[in-house]
Amino acid sequence: MMGKTIFIDPGRCIGCQACVSACRECDSHRGKSMIHLDYPDEGGSVASLPTVCMHCSDPVAPCAEVCPAEAILVTPDGVVQQADTTRCIGCANCVNACPFGVPKIDLAAKLQLKCNLCYDRTAYGMAPMCATVCPTGALFYGTLEELQAERPGVEVADSFVFGEAVVHTGVAMVVPADKVQWPVPGGLPVVEVNGRDTRPPRGDAGQPADGTGVR
């Protein structure tokens, strides 16, 4: 069972950008926001989606795996840190490896920047800045039990499929248990929901690898 982490609830996001503004105040990247606030159907819908680092756990941080300078470290509790400024060479390998499109490259500084779960706060039990200011709870920080106690009837997805690859993450996506759709809002597909495969029917030979998508 996952411990405290961020749960993204796309249905609650109102696109207010409070999270973006708060992220700019983090001491490790003051003045720059590490959150992507995406508009999946801009011009046709008001839908918005905050995207933070998903802190991949299996495979372990593809961004770190491809870093030639070993600048991206993973803490014992699974938080994928942003690149060490003394080691990063700005090669952008991490940008190309991330299936969620999270890392950014500061071209002027030749440095990678990304969400590190406000580790200077979460390591001491405080919520990340983005979750602290979100007025609707679209970014919720806590345990799964705390989330479900506050929002009965929801489940969370922490596994996502990209082609034939399944990526398990430390950050999860809220999924209404009685309104499961394919794919999860934002284009991140659920692999399983309550033990049921939610993928469209495909031949046995075409099925991607198994993965547990909802806890």
PDB file of N, CA, C and O in Angstrom, residues 2 6 8 10 52-56 58-59 99-100 156-175 182-192 199 208-214:
ATOM      1  N   MET A   2       0.563   2.197  -0.885  1.00  0.00           N
ATOM      2  CA  MET A   2       1.355   3.410  -0.967  1.00  0.00           C
ATOM      3  C   MET A   2       1.180   4.258   0.277  1.00  0.00           C
ATOM      4  O   MET A   2       0.155   4.207   0.962  1.00  0.00           O
ATOM      5  N   ILE A   6       0.938  12.375  -3.810  1.00  0.00           N
ATOM      6  CA  ILE A   6      -0.038  13.242  -4.481  1.00  0.00           C
ATOM      7  C   ILE A   6      -1.021  12.372  -5.249  1.00  0.00           C
ATOM      8  O   ILE A   6      -0.629  11.430  -5.938  1.00  0.00           O
ATOM      9  N   ILE A   8      -3.890  12.930  -8.126  1.00  0.00           N
ATOM     10  CA  ILE A   8      -4.404  13.903  -9.093  1.00  0.00           C
ATOM     11  C   ILE A   8      -5.858  13.556  -9.391  1.00  0.00           C
ATOM     12  O   ILE A   8      -6.170  12.434  -9.783  1.00  0.00           O
ATOM     13  N   PRO A  10      -8.495  14.802 -11.815  1.00  0.00           N
ATOM     14  CA  PRO A  10      -8.745  15.691 -12.956  1.00  0.00           C
ATOM     15  C   PRO A  10     -10.131  16.313 -12.954  1.00  0.00           C
ATOM     16  O   PRO A  10     -10.308  17.442 -13.411  1.00  0.00           O
ATOM     17  N   VAL A  52       2.045  16.678 -12.776  1.00  0.00           N
ATOM     18  CA  VAL A  52       3.245  16.741 -11.952  1.00  0.00           C
ATOM     19  C   VAL A  52       4.086  15.506 -12.248  1.00  0.00           C
ATOM     20  O   VAL A  52       3.644  14.592 -12.936  1.00  0.00           O
ATOM     21  N   CYS A  53       5.297  15.460 -11.733  1.00  0.00           N
ATOM     22  CA  CYS A  53       6.121  14.273 -11.904  1.00  0.00           C
ATOM     23  C   CYS A  53       5.408  13.089 -11.260  1.00  0.00           C
ATOM     24  O   CYS A  53       4.911  13.175 -10.139  1.00  0.00           O
ATOM     25  N   MET A  54       5.339  11.977 -11.981  1.00  0.00           N
ATOM     26  CA  MET A  54       4.629  10.794 -11.494  1.00  0.00           C
ATOM     27  C   MET A  54       5.517   9.892 -10.642  1.00  0.00           C
ATOM     28  O   MET A  54       5.077   8.902 -10.100  1.00  0.00           O
ATOM     29  N   HIS A  55       6.795  10.232 -10.511  1.00  0.00           N
ATOM     30  CA  HIS A  55       7.732   9.496  -9.667  1.00  0.00           C
ATOM     31  C   HIS A  55       7.640   7.991  -9.924  1.00  0.00           C
ATOM     32  O   HIS A  55       7.275   7.193  -9.061  1.00  0.00           O
ATOM     33  N   CYS A  56       7.998   7.634 -11.153  1.00  0.00           N
ATOM     34  CA  CYS A  56       7.892   6.243 -11.617  1.00  0.00           C
ATOM     35  C   CYS A  56       8.664   5.293 -10.708  1.00  0.00           C
ATOM     36  O   CYS A  56       9.792   5.575 -10.306  1.00  0.00           O
ATOM     37  N   ASP A  58       8.358   1.564 -11.360  1.00  0.00           N
ATOM     38  CA  ASP A  58       8.652   0.339 -12.095  1.00  0.00           C
ATOM     39  C   ASP A  58       8.204   0.509 -13.549  1.00  0.00           C
ATOM     40  O   ASP A  58       6.999   0.554 -13.805  1.00  0.00           O
ATOM     41  N   PRO A  59       9.118   0.645 -14.505  1.00  0.00           N
ATOM     42  CA  PRO A  59      10.563   0.661 -14.274  1.00  0.00           C
ATOM     43  C   PRO A  59      10.982   1.893 -13.474  1.00  0.00           C
ATOM     44  O   PRO A  59      10.304   2.927 -13.516  1.00  0.00           O
ATOM     45  N   PRO A  99       7.738   9.141 -20.071  1.00  0.00           N
ATOM     46  CA  PRO A  99       6.500   8.866 -20.815  1.00  0.00           C
ATOM     47  C   PRO A  99       5.403   9.879 -20.547  1.00  0.00           C
ATOM     48  O   PRO A  99       4.426   9.957 -21.296  1.00  0.00           O
ATOM     49  N   PHE A 100       5.553  10.670 -19.473  1.00  0.00           N
ATOM     50  CA  PHE A 100       4.525  11.644 -19.108  1.00  0.00           C
ATOM     51  C   PHE A 100       4.879  13.063 -19.560  1.00  0.00           C
ATOM     52  O   PHE A 100       4.114  13.994 -19.330  1.00  0.00           O
ATOM     53  N   VAL A 156      -8.043   4.653  -7.252  1.00  0.00           N
ATOM     54  CA  VAL A 156      -6.919   5.350  -7.851  1.00  0.00           C
ATOM     55  C   VAL A 156      -6.129   4.433  -8.757  1.00  0.00           C
ATOM     56  O   VAL A 156      -5.977   3.246  -8.488  1.00  0.00           O
ATOM     57  N   ALA A 157      -5.650   5.002  -9.851  1.00  0.00           N
ATOM     58  CA  ALA A 157      -4.808   4.277 -10.800  1.00  0.00           C
ATOM     59  C   ALA A 157      -3.362   4.685 -10.585  1.00  0.00           C
ATOM     60  O   ALA A 157      -3.057   5.872 -10.542  1.00  0.00           O
ATOM     61  N   ASP A 158      -2.493   3.699 -10.439  1.00  0.00           N
ATOM     62  CA  ASP A 158      -1.069   3.989 -10.333  1.00  0.00           C
ATOM     63  C   ASP A 158      -0.261   3.164 -11.336  1.00  0.00           C
ATOM     64  O   ASP A 158       0.937   2.967 -11.174  1.00  0.00           O
ATOM     65  N   SER A 159      -0.948   2.681 -12.378  1.00  0.00           N
ATOM     66  CA  SER A 159      -0.280   1.990 -13.477  1.00  0.00           C
ATOM     67  C   SER A 159      -0.869   2.489 -14.787  1.00  0.00           C
ATOM     68  O   SER A 159      -2.090   2.623 -14.910  1.00  0.00           O
ATOM     69  N   PHE A 160      -0.010   2.755 -15.755  1.00  0.00           N
ATOM     70  CA  PHE A 160      -0.431   3.330 -17.024  1.00  0.00           C
ATOM     71  C   PHE A 160       0.260   2.594 -18.158  1.00  0.00           C
ATOM     72  O   PHE A 160       1.416   2.174 -18.041  1.00  0.00           O
ATOM     73  N   VAL A 161      -0.473   2.419 -19.256  1.00  0.00           N
ATOM     74  CA  VAL A 161       0.066   1.656 -20.376  1.00  0.00           C
ATOM     75  C   VAL A 161       0.432   2.586 -21.524  1.00  0.00           C
ATOM     76  O   VAL A 161      -0.326   3.495 -21.869  1.00  0.00           O
ATOM     77  N   PHE A 162       1.626   2.366 -22.072  1.00  0.00           N
ATOM     78  CA  PHE A 162       2.108   3.116 -23.229  1.00  0.00           C
ATOM     79  C   PHE A 162       2.531   2.082 -24.267  1.00  0.00           C
ATOM     80  O   PHE A 162       3.604   1.480 -24.149  1.00  0.00           O
ATOM     81  N   GLY A 163       1.676   1.840 -25.246  1.00  0.00           N
ATOM     82  CA  GLY A 163       1.955   0.787 -26.205  1.00  0.00           C
ATOM     83  C   GLY A 163       1.963  -0.557 -25.498  1.00  0.00           C
ATOM     84  O   GLY A 163       0.975  -0.965 -24.901  1.00  0.00           O
ATOM     85  N   GLU A 164       3.095  -1.242 -25.525  1.00  0.00           N
ATOM     86  CA  GLU A 164       3.221  -2.536 -24.864  1.00  0.00           C
ATOM     87  C   GLU A 164       3.844  -2.414 -23.478  1.00  0.00           C
ATOM     88  O   GLU A 164       4.033  -3.416 -22.786  1.00  0.00           O
ATOM     89  N   ALA A 165       4.185  -1.196 -23.064  1.00  0.00           N
ATOM     90  CA  ALA A 165       4.863  -0.993 -21.774  1.00  0.00           C
ATOM     91  C   ALA A 165       3.884  -0.528 -20.710  1.00  0.00           C
ATOM     92  O   ALA A 165       3.016   0.307 -20.968  1.00  0.00           O
ATOM     93  N   VAL A 166       4.038  -1.065 -19.510  1.00  0.00           N
ATOM     94  CA  VAL A 166       3.243  -0.647 -18.359  1.00  0.00           C
ATOM     95  C   VAL A 166       4.168   0.052 -17.373  1.00  0.00           C
ATOM     96  O   VAL A 166       5.219  -0.484 -17.012  1.00  0.00           O
ATOM     97  N   VAL A 167       3.801   1.257 -16.966  1.00  0.00           N
ATOM     98  CA  VAL A 167       4.604   2.042 -16.042  1.00  0.00           C
ATOM     99  C   VAL A 167       3.845   2.188 -14.728  1.00  0.00           C
ATOM    100  O   VAL A 167       2.703   2.660 -14.713  1.00  0.00           O
ATOM    101  N   HIS A 168       4.478   1.783 -13.634  1.00  0.00           N
ATOM    102  CA  HIS A 168       3.897   1.918 -12.302  1.00  0.00           C
ATOM    103  C   HIS A 168       4.473   3.181 -11.653  1.00  0.00           C
ATOM    104  O   HIS A 168       5.677   3.449 -11.759  1.00  0.00           O
ATOM    105  N   THR A 169       3.625   3.933 -10.992  1.00  0.00           N
ATOM    106  CA  THR A 169       4.036   5.248 -10.499  1.00  0.00           C
ATOM    107  C   THR A 169       3.813   5.407  -9.000  1.00  0.00           C
ATOM    108  O   THR A 169       2.995   4.718  -8.401  1.00  0.00           O
ATOM    109  N   GLY A 170       4.543   6.374  -8.415  1.00  0.00           N
ATOM    110  CA  GLY A 170       4.378   6.691  -7.005  1.00  0.00           C
ATOM    111  C   GLY A 170       3.308   7.734  -6.771  1.00  0.00           C
ATOM    112  O   GLY A 170       2.822   7.907  -5.659  1.00  0.00           O
ATOM    113  N   VAL A 171       2.935   8.468  -7.816  1.00  0.00           N
ATOM    114  CA  VAL A 171       1.820   9.417  -7.784  1.00  0.00           C
ATOM    115  C   VAL A 171       0.653   8.748  -8.500  1.00  0.00           C
ATOM    116  O   VAL A 171       0.847   8.037  -9.477  1.00  0.00           O
ATOM    117  N   ALA A 172      -0.564   8.962  -8.003  1.00  0.00           N
ATOM    118  CA  ALA A 172      -1.714   8.230  -8.543  1.00  0.00           C
ATOM    119  C   ALA A 172      -2.770   9.175  -9.099  1.00  0.00           C
ATOM    120  O   ALA A 172      -2.821  10.363  -8.767  1.00  0.00           O
ATOM    121  N   MET A 173      -3.639   8.614  -9.944  1.00  0.00           N
ATOM    122  CA  MET A 173      -4.734   9.347 -10.580  1.00  0.00           C
ATOM    123  C   MET A 173      -6.062   8.875 -10.003  1.00  0.00           C
ATOM    124  O   MET A 173      -6.317   7.670  -9.940  1.00  0.00           O
ATOM    125  N   VAL A 174      -6.885   9.801  -9.565  1.00  0.00           N
ATOM    126  CA  VAL A 174      -8.192   9.456  -9.014  1.00  0.00           C
ATOM    127  C   VAL A 174      -9.128   9.012 -10.136  1.00  0.00           C
ATOM    128  O   VAL A 174      -9.224   9.663 -11.183  1.00  0.00           O
ATOM    129  N   VAL A 175      -9.822   7.884  -9.911  1.00  0.00           N
ATOM    130  CA  VAL A 175     -10.750   7.334 -10.894  1.00  0.00           C
ATOM    131  C   VAL A 175     -12.061   7.008 -10.194  1.00  0.00           C
ATOM    132  O   VAL A 175     -12.072   6.209  -9.262  1.00  0.00           O
ATOM    133  N   TRP A 182     -12.262   4.661 -20.609  1.00  0.00           N
ATOM    134  CA  TRP A 182     -10.989   4.406 -21.273  1.00  0.00           C
ATOM    135  C   TRP A 182     -10.772   5.463 -22.336  1.00  0.00           C
ATOM    136  O   TRP A 182     -11.614   5.648 -23.189  1.00  0.00           O
ATOM    137  N   PRO A 183      -9.652   6.201 -22.247  1.00  0.00           N
ATOM    138  CA  PRO A 183      -8.641   6.150 -21.196  1.00  0.00           C
ATOM    139  C   PRO A 183      -8.980   7.072 -20.041  1.00  0.00           C
ATOM    140  O   PRO A 183      -9.976   7.808 -20.097  1.00  0.00           O
ATOM    141  N   VAL A 184      -8.141   7.067 -18.996  1.00  0.00           N
ATOM    142  CA  VAL A 184      -8.290   8.003 -17.890  1.00  0.00           C
ATOM    143  C   VAL A 184      -8.149   9.417 -18.439  1.00  0.00           C
ATOM    144  O   VAL A 184      -7.335   9.648 -19.330  1.00  0.00           O
ATOM    145  N   PRO A 185      -8.920  10.392 -17.964  1.00  0.00           N
ATOM    146  CA  PRO A 185      -8.802  11.770 -18.457  1.00  0.00           C
ATOM    147  C   PRO A 185      -7.356  12.248 -18.482  1.00  0.00           C
ATOM    148  O   PRO A 185      -6.614  12.032 -17.531  1.00  0.00           O
ATOM    149  N   GLY A 186      -6.985  12.888 -19.578  1.00  0.00           N
ATOM    150  CA  GLY A 186      -5.613  13.308 -19.741  1.00  0.00           C
ATOM    151  C   GLY A 186      -4.836  12.379 -20.649  1.00  0.00           C
ATOM    152  O   GLY A 186      -3.682  12.611 -20.946  1.00  0.00           O
ATOM    153  N   GLY A 187      -5.504  11.303 -21.081  1.00  0.00           N
ATOM    154  CA  GLY A 187      -4.854  10.395 -22.004  1.00  0.00           C
ATOM    155  C   GLY A 187      -3.986   9.353 -21.348  1.00  0.00           C
ATOM    156  O   GLY A 187      -3.168   8.720 -21.993  1.00  0.00           O
ATOM    157  N   LEU A 188      -4.153   9.137 -20.025  1.00  0.00           N
ATOM    158  CA  LEU A 188      -3.358   8.149 -19.322  1.00  0.00           C
ATOM    159  C   LEU A 188      -4.227   6.933 -19.046  1.00  0.00           C
ATOM    160  O   LEU A 188      -5.087   6.954 -18.177  1.00  0.00           O
ATOM    161  N   PRO A 189      -4.044   5.833 -19.786  1.00  0.00           N
ATOM    162  CA  PRO A 189      -4.963   4.701 -19.693  1.00  0.00           C
ATOM    163  C   PRO A 189      -4.809   3.890 -18.421  1.00  0.00           C
ATOM    164  O   PRO A 189      -3.708   3.674 -17.939  1.00  0.00           O
ATOM    165  N   VAL A 190      -5.936   3.424 -17.882  1.00  0.00           N
ATOM    166  CA  VAL A 190      -5.931   2.501 -16.759  1.00  0.00           C
ATOM    167  C   VAL A 190      -5.725   1.093 -17.292  1.00  0.00           C
ATOM    168  O   VAL A 190      -6.301   0.727 -18.310  1.00  0.00           O
ATOM    169  N   VAL A 191      -4.906   0.309 -16.621  1.00  0.00           N
ATOM    170  CA  VAL A 191      -4.678  -1.061 -17.054  1.00  0.00           C
ATOM    171  C   VAL A 191      -5.760  -1.975 -16.490  1.00  0.00           C
ATOM    172  O   VAL A 191      -6.387  -2.737 -17.200  1.00  0.00           O
ATOM    173  N   GLU A 192      -6.009  -1.883 -15.187  1.00  0.00           N
ATOM    174  CA  GLU A 192      -7.078  -2.660 -14.576  1.00  0.00           C
ATOM    175  C   GLU A 192      -7.830  -1.791 -13.579  1.00  0.00           C
ATOM    176  O   GLU A 192      -7.250  -0.884 -12.995  1.00  0.00           O
ATOM    177  N   ARG A 199      -9.238  -2.315 -20.916  1.00  0.00           N
ATOM    178  CA  ARG A 199      -8.801  -2.021 -22.274  1.00  0.00           C
ATOM    179  C   ARG A 199      -9.823  -2.505 -23.291  1.00  0.00           C
ATOM    180  O   ARG A 199     -10.522  -3.488 -23.049  1.00  0.00           O
ATOM    181  N   PRO A 208      -1.270  -6.105 -24.190  1.00  0.00           N
ATOM    182  CA  PRO A 208      -0.053  -5.677 -23.541  1.00  0.00           C
ATOM    183  C   PRO A 208       0.171  -6.422 -22.224  1.00  0.00           C
ATOM    184  O   PRO A 208      -0.692  -7.168 -21.775  1.00  0.00           O
ATOM    185  N   ALA A 209       1.313  -6.179 -21.614  1.00  0.00           N
ATOM    186  CA  ALA A 209       1.649  -6.880 -20.365  1.00  0.00           C
ATOM    187  C   ALA A 209       0.648  -6.568 -19.279  1.00  0.00           C
ATOM    188  O   ALA A 209       0.051  -5.490 -19.251  1.00  0.00           O
ATOM    189  N   ASP A 210       0.461  -7.515 -18.369  1.00  0.00           N
ATOM    190  CA  ASP A 210      -0.476  -7.318 -17.268  1.00  0.00           C
ATOM    191  C   ASP A 210       0.071  -6.294 -16.300  1.00  0.00           C
ATOM    192  O   ASP A 210       1.261  -6.136 -16.141  1.00  0.00           O
ATOM    193  N   GLY A 211      -0.832  -5.619 -15.593  1.00  0.00           N
ATOM    194  CA  GLY A 211      -0.420  -4.678 -14.563  1.00  0.00           C
ATOM    195  C   GLY A 211      -1.620  -4.320 -13.721  1.00  0.00           C
ATOM    196  O   GLY A 211      -2.731  -4.251 -14.214  1.00  0.00           O
ATOM    197  N   THR A 212      -1.420  -4.116 -12.450  1.00  0.00           N
ATOM    198  CA  THR A 212      -2.525  -3.751 -11.569  1.00  0.00           C
ATOM    199  C   THR A 212      -2.643  -2.256 -11.544  1.00  0.00           C
ATOM    200  O   THR A 212      -1.742  -1.563 -11.074  1.00  0.00           O
ATOM    201  N   GLY A 213      -3.745  -1.728 -12.090  1.00  0.00           N
ATOM    202  CA  GLY A 213      -3.864  -0.288 -12.276  1.00  0.00           C
ATOM    203  C   GLY A 213      -4.607   0.414 -11.184  1.00  0.00           C
ATOM    204  O   GLY A 213      -4.541   1.626 -11.083  1.00  0.00           O
ATOM    205  N   VAL A 214      -5.327  -0.290 -10.329  1.00  0.00           N
ATOM    206  CA  VAL A 214      -6.090   0.393  -9.292  1.00  0.00           C
ATOM    207  C   VAL A 214      -5.883  -0.329  -7.974  1.00  0.00           C
ATOM    208  O   VAL A 214      -5.864  -1.546  -7.924  1.00  0.00           O
TER     209      VAL A 214
END
